[in-house]
Amino acid sequence: MTMHFPFDNSYAALPETFFARVAPTPVSAPRLVKLNQALAVQLGLDPDWLASPEGLEVLAGVRVPEGAASIAMAYAGHQFGNFVPQLGDGRAILLGEVVDRGGIRRDIQLKGSGRTPFSRMGDGRAALGPVLREYIISEAMAALGIPTTRSLAAVLTGDRVVREEPLPGAVLTRIASSHIRVGTFQFFAARGDSASVRALADHVIARHYPAAAQAEFPYLALLEGVIARQAELIASWMMIGFIHGVMNTDNCSIAGETIDYGPCAFMDVFDPKTVYSSIDQFGRYAYGNQPPIGLWNLTRLAECLVPLLAEDADKGVEIAQNALGGYAERFNAAYLAKLAAKLGLFTSQPDDPQLSQDFLAAMAKGRADFTLTFRRLSDAAADPDDLSEVRRLFEDPAAFDEWAPRWRARIAAEPQDGVTRQAAMRAINPVYIPRNHQVEAVIRAGVDQGDFGPFEQLLTVLANPFRELEEFARYAEPPQPHEEVRQTFCGT
Ligand code: AMP
Ligand code: MG
């Protein structure tokens, strides 16, 4: 048999306590819904073979390819603040790792591929709706330039999964630079197994933070590296109105990628308190809470690493606290720089943070659409005397009217011309995001009618989020009141 996957598995070489060896459970009638051809090529895989009957069997978990690791990873995690000592891949199987064309090691994982020793009460399966959702949003995030897991394929299984009602089952092939989470460290730390915490830290340094190996204190450098990437990641989420929805420590990637798209959503009208997830009753993971929750999660990681930071426990805690102290500064610097860029500022002035905050406050007061307001401001940068297209997005424009002359004066003080500023702003302020009402409509067409045309169309639009096209006009529009989606579901 030819080697269709050039597997090079490193995680499966770690101690046996790190995972369970388990094969996917076969399904009855696999059918390809979507294959990400460009991503396949980037991974060094043959898209034609993946789309062949044999390839489809692999993507559906019917056949385990040669050289696969086929493991379910062990992890723990804090779910909504409560520690669960054992979670693990209950419905996912890591087929193995390949080194992509850019030299980066990538996990190939099947999600929805059947029960594992970590399934607890679950069936190990995924319904089509959440699979389409993860496919759309992860690929949109990638196109927006946000670090994220990717989607290689979505297949129908031909079997029904029972949720509140019977639904078509599906498997998503997920690609990640790894599936190691804060919760993976917690799994071993909670068992007092410091040898495994160390082995995991060494693996993560080699794989994701190679520069830390050269540092004077490699484990501290690792912690600082994870802190820096999470600060940067969450600042990027804030720039596009993304709400992860379940920032549990088991959904927090050590590599700094957005992972586990469940009830995540993009905000329409700007309001920091926005929550969509049906299970987030108290708004723990609201849009505006994401930065402090990031620190909370990193603090849980730091606790696991304390024994590696110093021989003396008190000293270890002190070192960890110092590192965590850097998060706020990192986050704020990234957040303010990105926000200034969204406003089209090329230089930095002491009053810029205030100018940014007042713009957001005006949007909140005026119930303006977050994405479209920044986009129309970008358009207006070529001729800032006419802000009418921005202004009409505000239900109540009073605060915007006060703000607008300040912005005009601020950009006028810079040497860049309007066209240059417009281009720079358009390159970072998207016109198309996966709006909830559109994502829901596409899922309904796929699940209820087996019509994947709208899904394909939405993927096409979201693949170029910064280039506005006449024919895609409706995708830029916020929902009409009757279209608004107020709640999203985990859909496990
Ligand atoms: P999530 O909320 O998707 O991050 O998952 C939390 C935990 O529940 C993880 O350990 C999952 O593997 C597990 N899980 C979620 N859905 C299922 C399912 N259908 N079958 C088995 N385990 C599941
Ligand atoms: Mg998860």
Short mmCIF file of C-alpha atoms and ligand atoms in Angstrom, two decimals:
data_model
loop_
_atom_site.label_atom_id
_atom_site.label_comp_id
_atom_site.label_asym_id
_atom_site.label_seq_id
_atom_site.Cartn_x
_atom_site.Cartn_y
_atom_site.Cartn_z
CA MET A 1 0.00 0.00 0.00
CA THR A 2 1.29 3.44 -0.81
CA MET A 3 1.93 5.81 2.07
CA HIS A 4 -0.84 8.39 1.74
CA PHE A 5 -0.05 10.08 5.03
CA PRO A 6 3.61 10.82 5.73
CA PHE A 7 3.05 10.35 9.46
CA ASP A 8 5.76 11.35 11.90
CA ASN A 9 4.20 10.82 15.31
CA SER A 10 5.82 12.40 18.35
CA TYR A 11 2.99 12.56 20.90
CA ALA A 12 2.38 8.81 20.71
CA ALA A 13 6.02 8.28 21.72
CA LEU A 14 5.32 9.88 25.11
CA PRO A 15 4.53 7.58 28.10
CA GLU A 16 1.43 5.39 27.75
CA THR A 17 -0.36 7.33 30.52
CA PHE A 18 -0.63 10.31 28.13
CA PHE A 19 -3.28 8.68 25.95
CA ALA A 20 -5.35 5.62 25.18
CA ARG A 21 -4.72 3.60 22.04
CA VAL A 22 -8.05 3.31 20.31
CA ALA A 23 -9.31 2.97 16.76
CA PRO A 24 -12.15 5.01 15.29
CA THR A 25 -15.50 3.22 15.22
CA PRO A 26 -16.55 2.48 11.64
CA VAL A 27 -19.63 4.18 10.22
CA SER A 28 -22.17 2.82 7.77
CA ALA A 29 -22.21 5.07 4.71
CA PRO A 30 -19.52 7.77 4.50
CA ARG A 31 -20.17 10.66 2.16
CA LEU A 32 -17.88 13.60 1.56
CA VAL A 33 -19.46 16.98 2.29
CA LYS A 34 -16.34 19.10 1.97
CA LEU A 35 -12.65 18.69 1.43
CA ASN A 36 -10.26 21.57 1.97
CA GLN A 37 -8.06 21.09 -1.09
CA ALA A 38 -5.65 23.94 -0.41
CA LEU A 39 -5.08 22.79 3.15
CA ALA A 40 -4.51 19.20 1.99
CA VAL A 41 -1.79 20.39 -0.37
CA GLN A 42 -0.23 22.49 2.39
CA LEU A 43 -0.11 19.37 4.56
CA GLY A 44 1.61 17.40 1.83
CA LEU A 45 -1.46 15.22 1.29
CA ASP A 46 -2.98 14.32 -2.05
CA PRO A 47 -6.44 15.91 -2.30
CA ASP A 48 -7.53 13.55 -5.09
CA TRP A 49 -6.71 10.53 -3.00
CA LEU A 50 -8.46 12.05 0.05
CA ALA A 51 -11.60 12.47 -2.07
CA SER A 52 -11.37 8.89 -3.40
CA PRO A 53 -13.45 6.11 -1.81
CA GLU A 54 -10.37 4.91 0.05
CA GLY A 55 -9.49 8.39 1.31
CA LEU A 56 -13.07 8.95 2.35
CA GLU A 57 -12.94 5.79 4.46
CA VAL A 58 -10.01 7.27 6.35
CA LEU A 59 -11.77 10.62 6.86
CA ALA A 60 -14.83 8.77 8.15
CA GLY A 61 -12.86 6.53 10.50
CA VAL A 62 -13.69 3.32 8.66
CA ARG A 63 -10.07 2.59 7.81
CA VAL A 64 -7.01 3.45 9.91
CA PRO A 65 -4.21 4.47 7.57
CA GLU A 66 -0.79 2.91 7.70
CA GLY A 67 1.52 4.64 10.16
CA ALA A 68 -1.31 6.22 12.17
CA ALA A 69 -0.97 6.58 15.93
CA SER A 70 -4.72 6.36 16.55
CA ILE A 71 -4.85 7.65 20.10
CA ALA A 72 -7.26 9.56 22.32
CA MET A 73 -5.38 12.15 24.38
CA ALA A 74 -5.80 12.41 28.15
CA TYR A 75 -6.53 15.78 29.69
CA ALA A 76 -8.31 17.41 32.62
CA GLY A 77 -9.72 20.90 32.89
CA HIS A 78 -11.63 23.58 34.71
CA GLN A 79 -15.10 23.80 33.22
CA PHE A 80 -16.77 27.09 34.18
CA GLY A 81 -14.36 27.28 37.11
CA ASN A 82 -14.91 23.73 38.39
CA PHE A 83 -12.05 21.27 38.16
CA VAL A 84 -12.71 17.95 36.41
CA PRO A 85 -9.68 15.67 36.87
CA GLN A 86 -10.42 13.59 33.80
CA LEU A 87 -11.89 14.76 30.52
CA GLY A 88 -9.81 13.65 27.53
CA ASP A 89 -10.74 13.04 23.91
CA GLY A 90 -14.17 11.54 24.35
CA ARG A 91 -15.14 11.89 20.71
CA ALA A 92 -11.87 12.56 18.95
CA ILE A 93 -8.99 10.43 17.79
CA LEU A 94 -5.56 11.69 16.84
CA LEU A 95 -4.61 9.86 13.69
CA GLY A 96 -1.10 11.24 13.81
CA GLU A 97 1.21 14.10 12.92
CA VAL A 98 2.65 15.24 9.62
CA VAL A 99 5.21 17.95 8.95
CA ASP A 100 3.62 20.42 6.55
CA ARG A 101 5.20 22.26 3.61
CA GLY A 102 6.20 25.11 5.90
CA GLY A 103 8.06 22.66 8.15
CA ILE A 104 5.42 22.88 10.87
CA ARG A 105 4.25 19.74 12.61
CA ARG A 106 0.44 19.33 12.43
CA ASP A 107 -1.94 16.98 14.16
CA ILE A 108 -4.56 15.23 12.05
CA GLN A 109 -7.53 14.47 14.25
CA LEU A 110 -10.93 12.95 13.59
CA LYS A 111 -13.67 14.58 15.66
CA GLY A 112 -16.89 12.58 16.05
CA SER A 113 -15.17 9.26 15.35
CA GLY A 114 -16.71 7.15 18.08
CA ARG A 115 -16.29 6.22 21.71
CA THR A 116 -12.97 6.20 23.53
CA PRO A 117 -12.00 5.39 27.13
CA PHE A 118 -12.64 9.12 27.81
CA SER A 119 -16.20 9.20 26.51
CA ARG A 120 -17.87 8.96 29.93
CA MET A 121 -21.63 9.11 29.17
CA GLY A 122 -21.17 10.43 25.63
CA ASP A 123 -21.60 8.54 22.36
CA GLY A 124 -18.33 9.76 20.87
CA ARG A 125 -20.20 11.16 17.89
CA ALA A 126 -20.81 14.59 16.39
CA ALA A 127 -23.90 15.90 14.63
CA LEU A 128 -23.65 17.51 11.21
CA GLY A 129 -24.67 20.99 12.44
CA PRO A 130 -21.75 21.53 14.85
CA VAL A 131 -19.35 20.01 12.29
CA LEU A 132 -20.42 22.52 9.63
CA ARG A 133 -20.24 25.27 12.21
CA GLU A 134 -16.67 24.42 13.24
CA TYR A 135 -15.65 24.09 9.60
CA ILE A 136 -17.02 27.53 8.70
CA ILE A 137 -15.76 29.41 11.72
CA SER A 138 -12.29 27.87 11.92
CA GLU A 139 -11.68 28.55 8.22
CA ALA A 140 -13.04 32.09 8.58
CA MET A 141 -10.68 32.69 11.49
CA ALA A 142 -7.74 31.48 9.41
CA ALA A 143 -8.70 33.86 6.60
CA LEU A 144 -8.96 36.68 9.15
CA GLY A 145 -5.38 35.95 10.15
CA ILE A 146 -6.17 34.62 13.63
CA PRO A 147 -4.19 31.60 14.90
CA THR A 148 -6.60 28.68 14.81
CA THR A 149 -7.08 24.98 14.29
CA ARG A 150 -8.16 24.24 10.72
CA SER A 151 -10.71 22.03 9.03
CA LEU A 152 -9.51 19.55 6.43
CA ALA A 153 -12.76 17.74 5.78
CA ALA A 154 -16.36 17.20 6.79
CA VAL A 155 -18.03 13.86 6.05
CA LEU A 156 -21.47 12.50 6.70
CA THR A 157 -21.41 9.12 8.44
CA GLY A 158 -24.74 7.79 7.20
CA ASP A 159 -25.65 7.13 10.84
CA ARG A 160 -28.00 9.09 13.05
CA VAL A 161 -26.87 10.60 16.31
CA VAL A 162 -29.45 11.15 19.00
CA ARG A 163 -29.47 14.55 20.65
CA GLU A 164 -32.78 16.20 21.53
CA GLU A 165 -33.86 14.65 18.23
CA PRO A 166 -32.19 12.25 15.79
CA LEU A 167 -29.70 14.12 13.61
CA PRO A 168 -27.36 13.22 10.77
CA GLY A 169 -23.95 12.22 12.12
CA ALA A 170 -20.70 13.65 10.78
CA VAL A 171 -16.95 13.61 11.31
CA LEU A 172 -14.71 16.66 11.11
CA THR A 173 -11.03 16.24 10.29
CA ARG A 174 -9.32 18.84 12.39
CA ILE A 175 -5.79 20.09 11.91
CA ALA A 176 -3.88 21.74 14.76
CA SER A 177 -0.28 22.55 15.47
CA SER A 178 -1.07 20.34 18.45
CA HIS A 179 -4.03 19.42 20.62
CA ILE A 180 -2.13 19.98 23.87
CA ARG A 181 -4.16 22.12 26.24
CA VAL A 182 -3.69 23.80 29.61
CA GLY A 183 -5.85 20.89 30.79
CA THR A 184 -3.25 18.39 29.58
CA PHE A 185 -0.81 19.80 32.15
CA GLN A 186 -3.56 19.79 34.76
CA PHE A 187 -4.24 16.10 34.15
CA PHE A 188 -0.78 15.15 35.45
CA ALA A 189 -0.37 17.92 38.00
CA ALA A 190 -3.65 16.90 39.69
CA ARG A 191 -2.24 13.38 40.09
CA GLY A 192 0.97 14.69 41.63
CA ASP A 193 2.86 13.18 38.70
CA SER A 194 5.61 15.76 38.27
CA ALA A 195 7.72 13.47 36.08
CA SER A 196 4.91 13.54 33.50
CA VAL A 197 4.44 17.31 33.85
CA ARG A 198 8.15 17.63 33.08
CA ALA A 199 7.99 15.22 30.13
CA LEU A 200 5.02 17.14 28.73
CA ALA A 201 6.78 20.49 29.24
CA ASP A 202 9.87 19.16 27.43
CA HIS A 203 7.69 17.95 24.55
CA VAL A 204 5.91 21.32 24.33
CA ILE A 205 9.19 23.26 24.39
CA ALA A 206 10.66 21.14 21.61
CA ARG A 207 7.51 21.37 19.55
CA HIS A 208 6.13 24.86 20.11
CA TYR A 209 8.70 26.99 21.94
CA PRO A 210 12.12 25.85 20.72
CA ALA A 211 13.72 29.15 21.74
CA ALA A 212 12.84 28.35 25.38
CA ALA A 213 15.24 25.41 25.28
CA GLN A 214 18.10 27.90 24.88
CA ALA A 215 16.90 30.19 27.67
CA GLU A 216 18.57 30.28 31.09
CA PHE A 217 15.34 28.96 32.67
CA PRO A 218 13.55 26.94 29.98
CA TYR A 219 10.36 26.22 31.96
CA LEU A 220 9.96 29.87 32.86
CA ALA A 221 10.53 30.76 29.21
CA LEU A 222 7.84 28.22 28.31
CA LEU A 223 5.36 29.82 30.71
CA GLU A 224 6.21 33.28 29.40
CA GLY A 225 5.83 32.05 25.83
CA VAL A 226 2.36 30.63 26.46
CA ILE A 227 1.36 33.84 28.27
CA ALA A 228 2.56 35.95 25.33
CA ARG A 229 0.68 33.88 22.74
CA GLN A 230 -2.57 33.82 24.72
CA ALA A 231 -2.39 37.59 25.30
CA GLU A 232 -1.87 38.14 21.58
CA LEU A 233 -4.60 35.65 20.63
CA ILE A 234 -7.25 37.11 22.91
CA ALA A 235 -6.38 40.65 21.79
CA SER A 236 -6.96 39.45 18.20
CA TRP A 237 -10.34 37.97 19.15
CA MET A 238 -11.37 41.31 20.61
CA MET A 239 -10.55 43.05 17.33
CA ILE A 240 -13.04 41.00 15.32
CA GLY A 241 -15.80 40.73 17.91
CA PHE A 242 -15.18 37.02 18.43
CA ILE A 243 -16.63 35.35 21.51
CA HIS A 244 -15.18 31.89 22.13
CA GLY A 245 -18.00 30.94 24.44
CA VAL A 246 -16.31 28.11 26.42
CA MET A 247 -12.90 29.30 27.55
CA ASN A 248 -12.46 26.32 29.87
CA THR A 249 -8.85 25.34 30.52
CA ASP A 250 -9.34 22.20 28.43
CA ASN A 251 -10.23 24.45 25.48
CA CYS A 252 -7.12 26.59 25.88
CA SER A 253 -4.36 25.56 23.45
CA ILE A 254 -0.75 25.55 24.62
CA ALA A 255 0.32 26.52 21.11
CA GLY A 256 -1.84 29.67 21.22
CA GLU A 257 -4.38 28.66 18.59
CA THR A 258 -8.12 29.16 18.86
CA ILE A 259 -9.49 25.67 19.54
CA ASP A 260 -12.82 23.93 20.18
CA TYR A 261 -15.46 25.87 18.32
CA GLY A 262 -18.65 25.15 20.20
CA PRO A 263 -21.13 27.90 20.99
CA CYS A 264 -18.71 30.55 19.75
CA ALA A 265 -20.12 33.55 17.90
CA PHE A 266 -19.32 36.92 16.40
CA MET A 267 -20.94 39.93 17.99
CA ASP A 268 -23.17 42.10 15.81
CA VAL A 269 -24.05 45.21 17.85
CA PHE A 270 -21.13 46.22 20.06
CA ASP A 271 -21.74 45.43 23.72
CA PRO A 272 -18.97 44.08 25.97
CA LYS A 273 -21.51 42.05 27.96
CA THR A 274 -22.53 40.01 24.92
CA VAL A 275 -22.99 36.28 25.57
CA TYR A 276 -24.49 33.81 23.11
CA SER A 277 -23.79 30.45 24.70
CA SER A 278 -26.89 28.85 26.17
CA ILE A 279 -24.81 27.22 28.94
CA ASP A 280 -23.07 30.43 30.04
CA GLN A 281 -25.79 31.63 32.40
CA PHE A 282 -23.65 34.08 34.34
CA GLY A 283 -21.68 35.52 31.45
CA ARG A 284 -18.37 34.11 32.63
CA TYR A 285 -17.20 33.98 29.01
CA ALA A 286 -18.83 37.20 27.79
CA TYR A 287 -16.95 39.18 25.11
CA GLY A 288 -15.54 41.68 27.59
CA ASN A 289 -14.54 39.01 30.12
CA GLN A 290 -12.24 37.17 27.76
CA PRO A 291 -9.05 39.06 28.69
CA PRO A 292 -9.29 38.36 32.47
CA ILE A 293 -10.39 34.76 31.80
CA GLY A 294 -7.24 34.33 29.73
CA LEU A 295 -5.21 35.25 32.80
CA TRP A 296 -7.29 32.92 34.97
CA ASN A 297 -6.52 30.02 32.63
CA LEU A 298 -2.82 30.89 32.47
CA THR A 299 -2.74 30.97 36.26
CA ARG A 300 -3.96 27.36 36.25
CA LEU A 301 -1.11 26.48 33.88
CA ALA A 302 1.41 28.30 36.07
CA GLU A 303 0.24 26.27 39.09
CA CYS A 304 1.08 23.08 37.22
CA LEU A 305 4.54 24.37 36.33
CA VAL A 306 5.50 25.62 39.83
CA PRO A 307 7.49 22.45 40.70
CA LEU A 308 9.56 22.94 37.54
CA LEU A 309 10.30 26.60 38.20
CA ALA A 310 12.32 26.20 41.41
CA GLU A 311 13.33 23.55 43.96
CA ASP A 312 11.70 25.58 46.70
CA ALA A 313 7.90 25.77 46.38
CA ASP A 314 7.60 29.36 47.64
CA LYS A 315 10.26 30.46 45.22
CA GLY A 316 8.45 28.65 42.40
CA VAL A 317 5.20 30.46 43.22
CA GLU A 318 7.00 33.80 43.25
CA ILE A 319 8.52 33.14 39.82
CA ALA A 320 5.14 32.07 38.46
CA GLN A 321 3.43 35.16 39.85
CA ASN A 322 6.04 37.40 38.30
CA ALA A 323 5.50 35.81 34.91
CA LEU A 324 1.71 36.11 35.23
CA GLY A 325 2.21 39.77 36.15
CA GLY A 326 3.42 40.30 32.59
CA TYR A 327 0.11 39.25 31.07
CA ALA A 328 -1.79 42.51 31.60
CA GLU A 329 1.00 44.55 30.04
CA ARG A 330 1.30 42.16 27.09
CA PHE A 331 -2.42 42.10 26.51
CA ASN A 332 -2.89 45.85 26.82
CA ALA A 333 0.00 46.62 24.49
CA ALA A 334 -1.35 44.22 21.85
CA TYR A 335 -4.93 45.36 22.32
CA LEU A 336 -4.20 49.08 22.07
CA ALA A 337 -1.83 48.73 19.12
CA LYS A 338 -4.38 46.67 17.18
CA LEU A 339 -7.20 49.04 18.04
CA ALA A 340 -5.15 52.05 16.93
CA ALA A 341 -4.44 50.28 13.65
CA LYS A 342 -8.17 49.62 13.20
CA LEU A 343 -8.70 53.37 13.51
CA GLY A 344 -6.10 53.93 10.81
CA LEU A 345 -3.44 55.46 13.03
CA PHE A 346 0.10 55.14 11.75
CA THR A 347 1.79 56.86 14.66
CA SER A 348 1.30 56.67 18.40
CA GLN A 349 0.09 59.56 20.57
CA PRO A 350 -0.60 59.65 24.31
CA ASP A 351 -4.34 60.29 23.80
CA ASP A 352 -4.85 57.41 21.35
CA PRO A 353 -6.10 54.89 23.95
CA GLN A 354 -8.75 57.42 24.97
CA LEU A 355 -9.73 58.03 21.35
CA SER A 356 -10.16 54.25 20.84
CA GLN A 357 -12.11 53.75 24.04
CA ASP A 358 -14.41 56.65 23.25
CA PHE A 359 -15.12 55.18 19.83
CA LEU A 360 -16.09 51.86 21.40
CA ALA A 361 -18.19 53.68 23.99
CA ALA A 362 -19.97 55.59 21.21
CA MET A 363 -20.69 52.30 19.45
CA ALA A 364 -22.08 50.80 22.65
CA LYS A 365 -24.27 53.83 23.29
CA GLY A 366 -25.39 54.04 19.70
CA ARG A 367 -25.94 50.26 19.33
CA ALA A 368 -23.75 50.20 16.24
CA ASP A 369 -22.66 47.03 14.44
CA PHE A 370 -19.06 46.32 15.47
CA THR A 371 -17.74 44.93 12.18
CA LEU A 372 -19.54 47.23 9.80
CA THR A 373 -18.74 50.39 11.75
CA PHE A 374 -14.99 49.78 11.53
CA ARG A 375 -15.36 48.84 7.87
CA ARG A 376 -17.33 51.94 6.91
CA LEU A 377 -14.87 54.07 8.86
CA SER A 378 -12.13 52.47 6.74
CA ASP A 379 -14.00 53.33 3.55
CA ALA A 380 -14.42 56.91 4.77
CA ALA A 381 -10.71 57.34 5.43
CA ALA A 382 -10.17 58.41 1.83
CA ASP A 383 -12.53 61.34 2.35
CA PRO A 384 -13.01 61.82 6.10
CA ASP A 385 -15.20 64.91 5.66
CA ASP A 386 -18.05 62.59 4.74
CA LEU A 387 -18.76 60.12 7.55
CA SER A 388 -22.43 59.66 6.69
CA GLU A 389 -22.09 55.92 5.93
CA VAL A 390 -20.57 55.38 9.36
CA ARG A 391 -23.02 57.66 11.13
CA ARG A 392 -26.09 55.89 9.79
CA LEU A 393 -24.98 52.67 11.57
CA PHE A 394 -25.66 54.34 14.92
CA GLU A 395 -29.18 54.14 16.31
CA ASP A 396 -28.23 57.14 18.44
CA PRO A 397 -25.29 59.00 16.85
CA ALA A 398 -24.85 61.68 19.57
CA ALA A 399 -21.63 60.22 21.02
CA PHE A 400 -20.31 59.43 17.55
CA ASP A 401 -20.91 63.04 16.48
CA GLU A 402 -18.73 64.24 19.35
CA TRP A 403 -16.05 61.72 18.52
CA ALA A 404 -15.84 62.20 14.74
CA PRO A 405 -14.09 65.63 14.70
CA ARG A 406 -11.45 64.31 17.13
CA TRP A 407 -10.68 61.40 14.80
CA ARG A 408 -10.55 63.72 11.79
CA ALA A 409 -8.12 66.03 13.57
CA ARG A 410 -6.02 63.10 14.76
CA ILE A 411 -5.54 61.56 11.31
CA ALA A 412 -5.03 64.98 9.70
CA ALA A 413 -1.95 65.36 11.89
CA GLU A 414 -0.33 62.38 10.13
CA PRO A 415 1.46 62.66 6.78
CA GLN A 416 -0.25 59.64 5.14
CA ASP A 417 -2.82 60.43 2.47
CA GLY A 418 -6.40 59.23 2.64
CA VAL A 419 -6.05 56.49 0.05
CA THR A 420 -3.09 54.97 1.86
CA ARG A 421 -4.99 55.06 5.14
CA GLN A 422 -8.09 53.57 3.55
CA ALA A 423 -6.09 50.66 2.12
CA ALA A 424 -4.36 49.99 5.44
CA MET A 425 -7.67 50.02 7.31
CA ARG A 426 -9.46 47.85 4.78
CA ALA A 427 -6.69 45.27 5.06
CA ILE A 428 -7.44 44.70 8.76
CA ASN A 429 -11.12 45.66 9.19
CA PRO A 430 -13.09 42.81 7.62
CA VAL A 431 -16.31 43.34 5.73
CA TYR A 432 -17.33 39.67 6.01
CA ILE A 433 -17.44 37.69 9.24
CA PRO A 434 -19.39 34.49 9.94
CA ARG A 435 -22.48 36.21 11.26
CA ASN A 436 -24.64 33.99 13.44
CA HIS A 437 -27.78 34.33 11.38
CA GLN A 438 -25.93 33.36 8.20
CA VAL A 439 -24.15 30.44 9.84
CA GLU A 440 -27.47 29.18 11.21
CA ALA A 441 -29.19 29.51 7.82
CA VAL A 442 -26.42 27.56 6.11
CA ILE A 443 -26.55 24.80 8.74
CA ARG A 444 -30.34 24.55 8.42
CA ALA A 445 -30.06 24.12 4.64
CA GLY A 446 -27.44 21.39 5.07
CA VAL A 447 -29.09 19.53 7.93
CA ASP A 448 -32.77 19.89 6.97
CA GLN A 449 -32.54 19.80 3.17
CA GLY A 450 -29.16 18.20 2.49
CA ASP A 451 -28.39 21.33 0.48
CA PHE A 452 -24.74 22.31 0.89
CA GLY A 453 -24.81 25.06 -1.74
CA PRO A 454 -25.28 27.83 0.84
CA PHE A 455 -22.46 26.33 2.95
CA GLU A 456 -20.09 26.41 -0.05
CA GLN A 457 -21.14 29.94 -0.89
CA LEU A 458 -20.55 31.19 2.66
CA LEU A 459 -17.10 29.56 2.68
CA THR A 460 -16.28 31.35 -0.58
CA VAL A 461 -17.33 34.72 0.85
CA LEU A 462 -15.43 34.21 4.11
CA ALA A 463 -12.24 33.12 2.35
CA ASN A 464 -11.59 36.78 1.43
CA PRO A 465 -12.96 38.76 4.36
CA PHE A 466 -11.20 42.02 3.50
CA ARG A 467 -12.20 42.34 -0.15
CA GLU A 468 -15.66 43.80 -0.65
CA LEU A 469 -17.59 42.55 -3.67
CA GLU A 470 -20.91 43.84 -4.95
CA GLU A 471 -22.33 40.35 -5.46
CA PHE A 472 -21.69 39.44 -1.80
CA ALA A 473 -23.43 42.56 -0.43
CA ARG A 474 -25.96 40.64 1.66
CA TYR A 475 -23.19 38.86 3.58
CA ALA A 476 -21.95 42.18 4.94
CA GLU A 477 -25.32 43.03 6.43
CA PRO A 478 -26.13 42.67 10.12
CA PRO A 479 -29.26 40.63 10.86
CA GLN A 480 -32.69 42.17 10.55
CA PRO A 481 -34.45 42.03 13.92
CA HIS A 482 -36.38 38.88 12.91
CA GLU A 483 -33.16 37.17 11.74
CA GLU A 484 -31.22 37.78 14.91
CA VAL A 485 -29.73 34.71 16.62
CA ARG A 486 -29.52 35.36 20.34
CA GLN A 487 -28.35 31.96 21.56
CA THR A 488 -25.85 29.37 20.41
CA PHE A 489 -25.49 25.82 21.65
CA CYS A 490 -22.64 23.46 22.44
CA GLY A 491 -24.17 20.86 20.19
CA THR A 492 -22.08 17.96 21.46
P1 AMP B 1 -16.25 20.21 24.82
O1 AMP B 1 -17.37 20.83 25.56
O2 AMP B 1 -16.59 19.88 23.40
O3 AMP B 1 -14.97 20.96 24.95
O4 AMP B 1 -16.02 18.78 25.49
C1 AMP B 1 -15.80 18.61 26.88
C2 AMP B 1 -15.51 17.15 27.14
O5 AMP B 1 -16.65 16.33 26.82
C3 AMP B 1 -14.36 16.55 26.36
O6 AMP B 1 -13.70 15.63 27.18
C4 AMP B 1 -15.04 15.87 25.21
O7 AMP B 1 -14.26 14.84 24.66
C5 AMP B 1 -16.29 15.33 25.88
N1 AMP B 1 -17.39 15.14 24.92
C6 AMP B 1 -18.11 16.10 24.30
N2 AMP B 1 -19.04 15.56 23.50
C7 AMP B 1 -18.91 14.21 23.58
C8 AMP B 1 -19.58 13.10 22.99
N3 AMP B 1 -20.58 13.25 22.12
N4 AMP B 1 -19.15 11.87 23.34
C9 AMP B 1 -18.16 11.69 24.21
N5 AMP B 1 -17.50 12.70 24.80
C10 AMP B 1 -17.86 13.94 24.50
MG MG B 2 -13.15 20.85 24.40
#
